[in-house]
Tab-separated table of C-alpha atoms in Angstrom:
chain	number	residue	atom	x	y	z
A	470	MET	CA	-39.722	-4.091	8.212
A	471	MET	CA	-36.796	-6.233	8.064
A	472	GLY	CA	-33.036	-4.976	8.531
A	473	LEU	CA	-29.405	-5.288	8.530
A	474	GLU	CA	-30.078	-7.200	12.660
A	475	LYS	CA	-32.266	-9.416	11.587
A	476	LEU	CA	-30.330	-11.805	10.001
A	477	THR	CA	-28.928	-14.637	10.940
A	478	THR	CA	-25.636	-16.465	9.916
A	479	THR	CA	-27.284	-18.958	8.366
A	480	GLU	CA	-28.960	-16.965	5.567
A	481	LEU	CA	-25.856	-14.795	4.682
A	482	SER	CA	-24.117	-18.094	4.810
A	483	VAL	CA	-26.614	-19.518	1.759
A	484	TRP	CA	-26.830	-16.128	0.278
A	485	THR	CA	-22.646	-16.098	0.028
A	486	GLN	CA	-22.946	-19.650	-1.715
A	487	LEU	CA	-24.745	-18.446	-4.341
A	488	ALA	CA	-23.214	-15.100	-4.579
A	489	LYS	CA	-19.567	-17.190	-4.847
A	490	ILE	CA	-21.220	-19.329	-7.739
A	491	GLN	CA	-22.178	-15.903	-9.633
A	492	ALA	CA	-17.995	-15.077	-8.987
A	493	GLU	CA	-17.525	-17.929	-11.392
A	494	ARG	CA	-18.728	-15.428	-13.994
A	495	GLY	CA	-15.808	-13.024	-13.071
A	496	GLN	CA	-12.039	-12.248	-14.002
A	497	LEU	CA	-8.758	-11.401	-12.128
A	498	ILE	CA	-7.386	-8.374	-13.080
A	499	ASP	CA	-3.997	-8.997	-14.767
A	500	ARG	CA	-2.983	-5.282	-15.330
A	501	ILE	CA	-1.484	-5.471	-11.113
A	502	PRO	CA	0.580	-8.690	-11.096
A	503	GLN	CA	-0.405	-9.008	-7.326
A	504	LEU	CA	-3.529	-8.247	-7.831
A	505	ALA	CA	-3.080	-11.353	-10.481
A	506	LYS	CA	-1.688	-14.108	-8.000
A	507	VAL	CA	-4.978	-14.111	-5.551
A	508	ASN	CA	-6.925	-17.276	-5.191
A	509	PRO	CA	-10.596	-15.914	-7.622
A	510	ASP	CA	-12.485	-17.735	-5.484
A	511	TRP	CA	-11.758	-16.270	-2.081
A	512	PHE	CA	-14.939	-14.820	-1.118
A	513	ALA	CA	-15.691	-12.978	2.581
A	514	VAL	CA	-18.692	-10.686	4.505
A	515	HIS	CA	-18.470	-8.320	7.805
A	516	ILE	CA	-21.778	-7.175	7.887
A	517	CYS	CA	-21.840	-4.167	11.285
A	518	CYS	CA	-24.845	-3.462	12.418
A	519	LYS	CA	-25.524	0.092	14.684
A	520	SER	CA	-26.632	-1.296	17.438
A	521	GLY	CA	-23.347	-2.915	17.165
A	522	HIS	CA	-24.501	-6.039	16.171
A	523	THR	CA	-22.114	-7.877	13.755
A	524	ILE	CA	-21.744	-10.746	11.706
A	525	SER	CA	-19.552	-12.239	9.109
A	526	PHE	CA	-19.267	-14.966	6.921
A	527	GLY	CA	-15.973	-16.743	4.307
A	528	ASP	CA	-12.679	-15.508	4.274
A	529	THR	CA	-11.916	-13.526	6.700
A	530	ALA	CA	-8.561	-12.954	7.219
A	531	CYS	CA	-7.994	-12.666	3.578
A	532	VAL	CA	-6.246	-9.156	3.103
A	533	PHE	CA	-7.006	-6.995	0.236
A	534	PRO	CA	-5.808	-3.654	-1.266
A	535	LEU	CA	-8.518	-1.129	-1.047
A	536	MET	CA	-7.564	0.599	-4.646
A	537	SER	CA	-10.725	2.247	-5.699
A	538	VAL	CA	-12.830	2.201	-2.695
A	539	ILE	CA	-10.490	4.295	-1.264
A	540	LYS	CA	-11.763	7.233	-3.089
A	541	THR	CA	-15.378	7.431	-1.083
A	542	PHE	CA	-12.651	8.210	2.110
A	543	SER	CA	-10.375	10.384	0.136
A	544	LEU	CA	-13.677	12.279	-0.158
A	545	LEU	CA	-14.537	12.457	3.233
A	546	TYR	CA	-11.710	13.446	4.223
A	547	LEU	CA	-10.704	16.441	2.928
A	548	LEU	CA	-14.615	17.306	3.129
A	549	GLU	CA	-13.929	17.300	6.769
A	550	HIS	CA	-10.834	19.151	6.920
A	551	LEU	CA	-11.383	21.856	4.372
A	552	GLY	CA	-15.294	21.329	3.602
A	553	ALA	CA	-17.388	21.160	0.614
A	554	GLU	CA	-16.620	24.293	-1.197
A	555	THR	CA	-13.807	23.913	-1.586
A	556	VAL	CA	-13.462	20.233	-2.821
A	557	PHE	CA	-15.961	20.717	-5.462
A	558	GLY	CA	-14.499	23.325	-6.865
A	559	TRP	CA	-11.534	21.240	-7.517
A	560	VAL	CA	-13.545	17.772	-8.849
A	561	GLY	CA	-17.290	17.768	-9.665
A	562	VAL	CA	-20.309	15.210	-8.895
A	563	GLU	CA	-21.469	14.732	-12.324
A	564	PRO	CA	-21.741	10.724	-12.981
A	565	SER	CA	-19.466	9.840	-15.778
A	566	ASN	CA	-20.559	6.742	-18.826
A	567	ALA	CA	-17.249	6.191	-19.613
A	568	PRO	CA	-14.526	3.521	-18.099
A	569	PHE	CA	-13.065	4.960	-14.320
A	570	ASN	CA	-9.667	5.429	-15.946
A	571	SER	CA	-10.963	7.392	-19.367
A	572	LEU	CA	-8.654	10.144	-21.063
A	573	GLU	CA	-11.325	10.827	-23.546
A	574	GLN	CA	-14.361	11.828	-21.026
A	575	LEU	CA	-11.554	14.235	-19.288
A	576	ILE	CA	-10.622	15.871	-22.374
A	577	SER	CA	-14.605	15.886	-23.077
A	578	ASP	CA	-15.331	17.677	-20.018
A	579	ARG	CA	-12.518	20.391	-20.542
A	580	GLY	CA	-9.901	19.374	-18.175
A	581	HIS	CA	-12.878	19.600	-15.326
A	582	PRO	CA	-12.641	16.275	-13.398
A	583	ARG	CA	-16.734	14.877	-13.092
A	584	ASN	CA	-16.661	13.235	-10.133
A	585	PRO	CA	-14.058	12.373	-7.608
A	586	MET	CA	-14.840	8.533	-7.566
A	587	ILE	CA	-12.926	7.781	-10.870
A	588	ASN	CA	-10.040	8.451	-11.488
A	589	SER	CA	-9.494	12.292	-13.361
A	590	GLY	CA	-11.291	13.384	-9.835
A	591	ALA	CA	-9.280	10.703	-7.470
A	592	ILE	CA	-5.838	12.305	-8.895
A	593	THR	CA	-6.754	15.376	-8.717
A	594	LEU	CA	-7.491	14.596	-4.622
A	595	SER	CA	-4.664	12.993	-4.655
A	596	ASP	CA	-2.959	16.227	-4.944
A	597	LYS	CA	-5.050	18.126	-2.373
A	598	LEU	CA	-3.903	15.676	0.340
A	599	PRO	CA	-2.413	17.940	3.860
A	600	GLY	CA	1.072	16.713	4.047
A	601	LYS	CA	3.976	17.761	2.345
A	602	ASP	CA	4.632	14.340	0.216
A	603	ALA	CA	3.135	11.195	-1.067
A	604	ASN	CA	4.453	9.218	1.903
A	605	GLU	CA	3.780	11.706	4.461
A	606	ARG	CA	0.182	11.744	3.227
A	607	THR	CA	-0.383	8.933	3.024
A	608	PHE	CA	0.877	8.229	6.967
A	609	LEU	CA	-2.013	11.223	7.528
A	610	PHE	CA	-4.708	9.666	5.952
A	611	CYS	CA	-4.634	6.124	7.012
A	612	GLN	CA	-3.823	7.207	10.509
A	613	TRP	CA	-6.998	9.453	10.336
A	614	LEU	CA	-9.008	6.794	8.925
A	615	ASN	CA	-7.635	4.529	11.837
A	616	GLN	CA	-8.442	6.781	15.183
A	617	LEU	CA	-11.635	7.213	13.554
A	618	ALA	CA	-12.947	4.317	12.437
A	619	GLY	CA	-11.035	1.739	14.645
A	620	CYS	CA	-9.581	-0.357	12.069
A	621	GLN	CA	-6.678	-1.419	11.346
A	622	LEU	CA	-5.542	-0.537	7.763
A	623	TRP	CA	-1.441	0.053	6.710
A	624	LEU	CA	-0.192	0.656	3.317
A	625	ASP	CA	1.521	-3.158	1.953
A	626	GLU	CA	4.474	-2.510	0.321
A	627	THR	CA	4.851	-5.072	-1.464
A	628	MET	CA	1.565	-4.177	-3.386
A	629	LEU	CA	2.439	-0.982	-3.508
A	630	ALA	CA	6.038	-2.113	-5.324
A	631	SER	CA	4.024	-4.049	-7.820
A	632	VAL	CA	1.293	-1.143	-8.548
A	633	ARG	CA	4.519	0.811	-9.872
A	634	LEU	CA	5.900	-1.741	-11.747
A	635	THR	CA	3.124	-1.702	-14.465
A	636	ARG	CA	2.095	2.285	-13.970
A	637	SER	CA	-0.968	2.735	-15.769
A	638	LYS	CA	-0.461	4.515	-18.536
A	639	ALA	CA	-3.861	5.596	-18.445
A	640	ASN	CA	-3.818	7.708	-14.712
A	641	GLU	CA	-0.179	9.015	-16.306
A	642	ALA	CA	-2.106	10.523	-19.374
A	643	ILE	CA	-4.836	11.501	-17.206
A	644	ALA	CA	-2.096	13.424	-15.005
A	645	ASN	CA	-0.252	15.073	-18.207
A	646	TYR	CA	-3.953	16.505	-19.151
A	647	LEU	CA	-4.903	17.268	-15.445
A	648	ALA	CA	-1.838	19.805	-15.094
A	649	GLN	CA	-2.152	20.775	-18.695
A	650	ALA	CA	-5.565	22.415	-16.592
A	651	GLY	CA	-3.581	24.197	-14.405
A	652	HIS	CA	-6.071	20.871	-11.883
A	653	LEU	CA	-2.748	19.302	-9.979
A	654	LYS	CA	0.709	21.373	-8.590
A	655	ASN	CA	2.914	18.599	-9.256
A	656	ILE	CA	2.305	15.337	-11.221
A	657	GLU	CA	4.823	12.526	-9.368
A	658	THR	CA	3.526	13.802	-6.159
A	659	ALA	CA	-0.252	13.613	-7.319
A	660	LEU	CA	0.233	10.021	-9.019
A	661	ASP	CA	2.698	8.759	-6.021
A	662	THR	CA	-0.007	9.470	-3.510
A	663	TYR	CA	-2.845	7.954	-5.792
A	664	GLU	CA	-1.030	4.855	-5.953
A	665	GLN	CA	-0.551	5.323	-2.621
A	666	ILE	CA	-3.405	5.026	-1.250
A	667	CYS	CA	-4.752	2.933	-3.255
A	668	CYS	CA	-2.848	0.186	-1.798
A	669	ILE	CA	-3.847	0.897	1.698
A	670	SER	CA	-5.268	-2.974	2.517
A	671	GLY	CA	-7.114	-4.452	5.485
A	672	ARG	CA	-9.282	-6.862	6.105
A	673	VAL	CA	-13.184	-7.298	5.549
A	674	GLU	CA	-14.391	-6.113	8.452
A	675	ASP	CA	-11.589	-3.195	8.323
A	676	LEU	CA	-13.434	-1.840	5.278
A	677	ALA	CA	-17.385	-2.662	6.974
A	678	LEU	CA	-15.803	-0.207	10.127
A	679	LEU	CA	-15.198	2.126	7.387
A	680	GLY	CA	-18.083	1.803	6.012
A	681	LYS	CA	-19.311	2.037	9.101
A	682	LEU	CA	-18.446	6.220	9.051
A	683	LEU	CA	-20.698	6.932	6.908
A	684	ALA	CA	-24.047	4.749	8.111
A	685	PHE	CA	-24.969	6.864	11.175
A	686	ASP	CA	-24.270	9.626	13.185
A	687	ASN	CA	-21.142	8.707	15.616
A	688	GLY	CA	-20.387	11.923	16.835
A	689	CYS	CA	-17.241	12.458	14.526
A	690	ILE	CA	-18.407	13.234	10.358
A	691	SER	CA	-20.041	15.817	9.861
A	692	LEU	CA	-24.122	15.178	8.846
A	693	GLN	CA	-23.500	17.150	5.572
A	694	ASN	CA	-20.201	15.480	4.894
A	695	ARG	CA	-22.117	11.583	5.060
A	696	ARG	CA	-25.172	13.077	3.634
A	697	ILE	CA	-22.729	14.391	0.242
A	698	VAL	CA	-20.143	11.377	0.294
A	699	ASN	CA	-23.292	8.443	0.471
A	700	ALA	CA	-24.602	10.363	-2.381
A	701	VAL	CA	-21.944	10.772	-4.850
A	702	MET	CA	-21.455	6.825	-3.390
A	703	SER	CA	-25.023	6.298	-5.014
A	704	THR	CA	-24.513	8.089	-8.237
A	705	CYS	CA	-20.876	7.257	-8.883
A	706	GLY	CA	-19.356	4.554	-6.594
A	707	LEU	CA	-19.364	1.779	-9.400
A	708	TYR	CA	-19.265	3.510	-11.994
A	709	GLU	CA	-20.539	3.521	-15.556
A	710	ALA	CA	-22.818	0.499	-13.876
A	711	SER	CA	-23.783	3.042	-10.640
A	712	ALA	CA	-27.331	4.456	-12.415
A	713	GLU	CA	-28.309	0.143	-12.968
A	714	PHE	CA	-27.713	-0.981	-9.311
A	715	ALA	CA	-29.659	2.239	-7.928
A	716	VAL	CA	-31.988	0.364	-8.904
A	717	ARG	CA	-31.246	-2.942	-8.529
A	718	ILE	CA	-30.407	-2.373	-5.052
A	719	GLY	CA	-30.252	1.276	-4.064
A	720	LEU	CA	-27.616	1.563	-2.138
A	721	PRO	CA	-24.605	3.655	-2.302
A	722	MET	CA	-21.683	1.399	-2.515
A	723	LYS	CA	-17.791	1.344	-3.743
A	724	SER	CA	-16.046	-1.046	-5.267
A	725	GLY	CA	-11.922	-1.374	-6.184
A	726	ILE	CA	-10.502	-3.459	-8.519
A	727	GLY	CA	-8.865	-5.462	-5.083
A	728	GLY	CA	-12.287	-6.701	-5.318
A	729	GLY	CA	-13.450	-4.503	-2.181
A	730	LEU	CA	-16.967	-3.677	-1.775
A	731	VAL	CA	-18.462	-1.645	0.906
A	732	ALA	CA	-22.262	-0.682	0.942
A	733	ILE	CA	-23.846	1.696	2.810
A	734	VAL	CA	-27.590	0.882	4.821
A	735	PRO	CA	-27.979	4.856	5.727
A	736	GLY	CA	-29.330	4.682	9.691
A	737	GLU	CA	-28.858	0.893	10.007
A	738	GLY	CA	-24.703	-0.363	8.888
A	739	ALA	CA	-22.424	-1.270	6.500
A	740	ILE	CA	-21.722	-4.141	4.814
A	741	ALA	CA	-17.846	-4.526	3.112
A	742	CYS	CA	-17.355	-8.019	0.886
A	743	TYR	CA	-14.237	-8.921	-0.621
A	744	SER	CA	-14.523	-11.111	-3.821
A	745	PRO	CA	-11.217	-10.621	-6.445
A	746	ALA	CA	-13.227	-11.652	-10.135
A	747	LEU	CA	-14.614	-8.321	-12.158
A	748	ASP	CA	-16.469	-7.976	-14.667
A	749	ASN	CA	-15.668	-5.694	-17.590
A	750	ILE	CA	-16.253	-2.719	-15.846
A	751	GLY	CA	-14.077	-3.363	-12.464
A	752	ASN	CA	-16.427	-4.018	-10.265
A	753	PRO	CA	-16.389	-7.377	-7.673
A	754	VAL	CA	-18.765	-9.868	-9.496
A	755	GLY	CA	-19.909	-12.029	-6.494
A	756	ALA	CA	-20.064	-9.133	-3.986
A	757	ILE	CA	-22.440	-6.902	-5.559
A	758	ALA	CA	-24.384	-10.957	-6.470
A	759	LEU	CA	-24.506	-10.431	-2.600
A	760	VAL	CA	-24.903	-7.173	-1.501
A	761	GLU	CA	-28.121	-7.373	-4.094
A	762	VAL	CA	-29.985	-10.723	-2.387
A	763	LEU	CA	-29.303	-9.086	0.498
A	764	ALA	CA	-31.144	-5.716	-0.232
A	765	GLN	CA	-34.251	-7.437	-1.991
A	766	GLU	CA	-34.739	-10.053	0.836
A	767	LEU	CA	-34.243	-7.953	3.266
A	768	GLN	CA	-36.149	-4.145	2.231
A	769	LEU	CA	-32.477	-2.277	2.620
A	770	SER	CA	-33.211	0.152	-0.127
A	771	ILE	CA	-32.909	3.589	0.698
A	772	PHE	CA	-36.012	4.202	-1.970
A	773	GLY	CA	-38.176	2.624	-0.157
């Protein structure tokens, strides 16, 4: 049996170089000015194992916004605070074969968000976060993550200003439709909260520490909620490519347009990558290439 513990720095550096070559096929996102400015060649990986062993390589000092990776943890936060029955009254767990910001999907589902990993589901859950306004909600959520995971996440105000400057028309349309369907209390607060939590930022190590919360028991997250979140990541975390990567890689994963990717190896640890060039679905090309080679070489698939 191989595993994350057996990985050497030499192997990681070789596989990272191969993944960087793959990343050249991707492109930076141009919709958010601040994300369009980053260096497409940046690449970082940090792996946390259950034993406490860590291994990292690349541009690990880079700071990036979690963007959609945060959806995994807003789901976890609400499950821990409010319970599964309540949360899944608001959103489903069905995979989507449409883009993550599809209004058409939401309309065909009669306004019920299909899952928490696409924008309609995440905006709905943003509306339900504890706190009186978007600022307080983001602060409390970020504080909870840092205390629980031992990471040092913070709200990147410059990134937030950039996101607000070019607010997504698709997200506005989704929020309006959700409100019509009775799923949002306050459109503006929901969107503001969603934009703020997407701009929660950190380094690749911080993302790996978050992943550890889902990888094995640490005494602070319920086993049931961990299982739920990992299952939803497996089926929905990489949008319409989720099923393909469940077959090719076989790990619960979540990506973000900021270039972050976290992969959970249940019982063993977490792999976090940062590689800002994306494919046409919105997944980081290099990060997925690296996790794929790790999963194959180290036999990490949860499916045996």
